[in-house]
Amino acid sequence: MDEQVLIVITLLLTPLVLLMFLAVVLASLGQSLGLRRKYADLMLKIFQWGQERIALYNETQRQYSRSESEEEEEDEEELRGEKENGHDKQVIRRDISISAIGGLRMPSRRPEYDITDLKKEFHVSDIMYFAKCGVEAIIEDDVTQCFTAEELKSWNFLTRTTLGYQFISVRLTILWCLGCFVRYFILLPFRVLVLITGLSWLILSTAVIGYLPENNLKKRLNKRASLMSHRMLARACSAVLTFHNRENIAKNGICVANHTSPIDVIILSCDSCYAMVGQAHNGFLGIVQRALSRATSHIWFERSEVRDRHLVARTLKEHVDNEDKLPILIFPEGTCINNTSVVMFKKGSFEVGSTIYPVAIKYDPRFGDAFWDSSKMGMLSHVFQILTSWALVADVWYLPPMEKKEKEDAVTFANRVKKEIARRGGLVDLEWDGQLKRMRAKESWKLKPQEEFSKLLKVE
């Protein structure tokens, strides 16, 4: 009996081990059999079929509701006829077309004001207009929308949905259950094994390379080991990556990109090597940081040093001026955004270098949500969410290097680079500081809207 169980386990594990070995070897060589792209195409067809089933169900529900409403209208007509025959001729109607209070127009979304159209007299009812503007600002503010999960046009069969689409039909239920089994009992164990292999290779290879003397051989070995490690980590997420305009890859200097997830570092490091800059950590992340620093120059600041802008700028300047060092990868937003927008770029990195290499990253949300909401989930939860998604599909655009213009300050330069990244990645360009999700708005930021509203109340 024990021999039979051992044979069954061997038969089940052998294909998994061989597949993992093949994935690791191909990732090390930077090659692919094209299976992941075919897998992604197959998933899109399944999503499309599911969306058609959902659309058919919704149409059936609308027809059913329409038939019920027609019956209700017939009953109301009969009741109205009885009232007109002498029972009660008075009918209360609400005129919903009236949308002005105190002479102020009340558009539904982000109105354009014309002061000449306003009354010169102030009515107490005008308070309702300003209250409405305040409610709109709370419900539909751009900052909050940047830190919520991106809305999908179609269901992607993930367990995390709360809409209950899997219960629409028997076919959808069966397919949803099958998808849960595939993601949690087939893909997840395989991905965890590849992830462990990639992390182990990253730590061991950088530790060994760290003992070599500083020369070209060490740089070549570090580049090779780094590419191998990050490609393994990307395969652990079933990443399907498309890199555009690779002739614009940074060779040195400062490379800036929009920020959706810590996975961004892995995505970009699959195609080139970068020097990382960030806060020093303890625990497992600290082990990885120290291992990376042995092989090449990375910049890790202590918590107290991060607040010293002059120290940070001087350290970055020394690194950038050394052409033998790797380009620094920086995410100027300072926080993760939900793959729909880019917010204000901090000016620090734009004060250091006069040449910036912009990169735009855009994830395909149909295969899984790559956004990390650090206020709601920890790093391990985010990694688990990525590993249990269908895949990680992303496009990366390397933009031409941008030079700082004469007499252009760092803020203007940062906004110009941000605008170009947003345009190329198909993202919304916003001016807000991403740290607003962690702190209260400054009083200076409130002055401009207060001045605009005060103009509405001025009379001659």
mmCIF file with all atom_site columns, N, CA, C and O in Angstrom, residues 37 73 158 221 344 357 374:
data_model
loop_
_atom_site.group_PDB
_atom_site.id
_atom_site.type_symbol
_atom_site.label_atom_id
_atom_site.label_alt_id
_atom_site.label_comp_id
_atom_site.label_asym_id
_atom_site.label_entity_id
_atom_site.label_seq_id
_atom_site.pdbx_PDB_ins_code
_atom_site.Cartn_x
_atom_site.Cartn_y
_atom_site.Cartn_z
_atom_site.occupancy
_atom_site.B_iso_or_equiv
_atom_site.pdbx_formal_charge
_atom_site.auth_seq_id
_atom_site.auth_comp_id
_atom_site.auth_asym_id
_atom_site.auth_atom_id
_atom_site.pdbx_PDB_model_num
ATOM 1  N N  . ARG A 1 37  ? 1.924   33.462 -23.328 1.00 0.00 ? 37  ARG A N  1
ATOM 2  C CA . ARG A 1 37  ? 1.100   34.332 -24.184 1.00 0.00 ? 37  ARG A CA 1
ATOM 3  C C  . ARG A 1 37  ? -0.116  33.575 -24.721 1.00 0.00 ? 37  ARG A C  1
ATOM 4  O O  . ARG A 1 37  ? -1.211  34.143 -24.828 1.00 0.00 ? 37  ARG A O  1
ATOM 5  N N  . GLU A 1 73  ? -47.682 50.260 -14.487 1.00 0.00 ? 73  GLU A N  1
ATOM 6  C CA . GLU A 1 73  ? -48.213 51.455 -15.149 1.00 0.00 ? 73  GLU A CA 1
ATOM 7  C C  . GLU A 1 73  ? -49.694 51.287 -15.478 1.00 0.00 ? 73  GLU A C  1
ATOM 8  O O  . GLU A 1 73  ? -50.485 52.229 -15.367 1.00 0.00 ? 73  GLU A O  1
ATOM 9  N N  . LEU A 1 158 ? -12.249 35.954 -10.945 1.00 0.00 ? 158 LEU A N  1
ATOM 10 C CA . LEU A 1 158 ? -11.429 35.884 -9.743  1.00 0.00 ? 158 LEU A CA 1
ATOM 11 C C  . LEU A 1 158 ? -12.304 35.761 -8.506  1.00 0.00 ? 158 LEU A C  1
ATOM 12 O O  . LEU A 1 158 ? -13.409 36.313 -8.442  1.00 0.00 ? 158 LEU A O  1
ATOM 13 N N  . LEU A 1 221 ? 29.086  39.642 -14.372 1.00 0.00 ? 221 LEU A N  1
ATOM 14 C CA . LEU A 1 221 ? 28.466  38.566 -13.596 1.00 0.00 ? 221 LEU A CA 1
ATOM 15 C C  . LEU A 1 221 ? 27.258  39.074 -12.819 1.00 0.00 ? 221 LEU A C  1
ATOM 16 O O  . LEU A 1 221 ? 26.229  38.384 -12.714 1.00 0.00 ? 221 LEU A O  1
ATOM 17 N N  . MET A 1 344 ? 1.515   63.696 -8.357  1.00 0.00 ? 344 MET A N  1
ATOM 18 C CA . MET A 1 344 ? 2.649   64.620 -8.325  1.00 0.00 ? 344 MET A CA 1
ATOM 19 C C  . MET A 1 344 ? 3.977   63.890 -8.149  1.00 0.00 ? 344 MET A C  1
ATOM 20 O O  . MET A 1 344 ? 4.114   63.012 -7.295  1.00 0.00 ? 344 MET A O  1
ATOM 21 N N  . TYR A 1 357 ? 15.552  59.623 -17.675 1.00 0.00 ? 357 TYR A N  1
ATOM 22 C CA . TYR A 1 357 ? 15.073  58.580 -18.582 1.00 0.00 ? 357 TYR A CA 1
ATOM 23 C C  . TYR A 1 357 ? 13.697  58.111 -18.091 1.00 0.00 ? 357 TYR A C  1
ATOM 24 O O  . TYR A 1 357 ? 13.614  57.319 -17.153 1.00 0.00 ? 357 TYR A O  1
ATOM 25 N N  . SER A 1 374 ? -1.211  49.741 0.421   1.00 0.00 ? 374 SER A N  1
ATOM 26 C CA . SER A 1 374 ? -0.465  49.450 1.653   1.00 0.00 ? 374 SER A CA 1
ATOM 27 C C  . SER A 1 374 ? -1.262  49.765 2.907   1.00 0.00 ? 374 SER A C  1
ATOM 28 O O  . SER A 1 374 ? -0.922  49.270 3.990   1.00 0.00 ? 374 SER A O  1
#
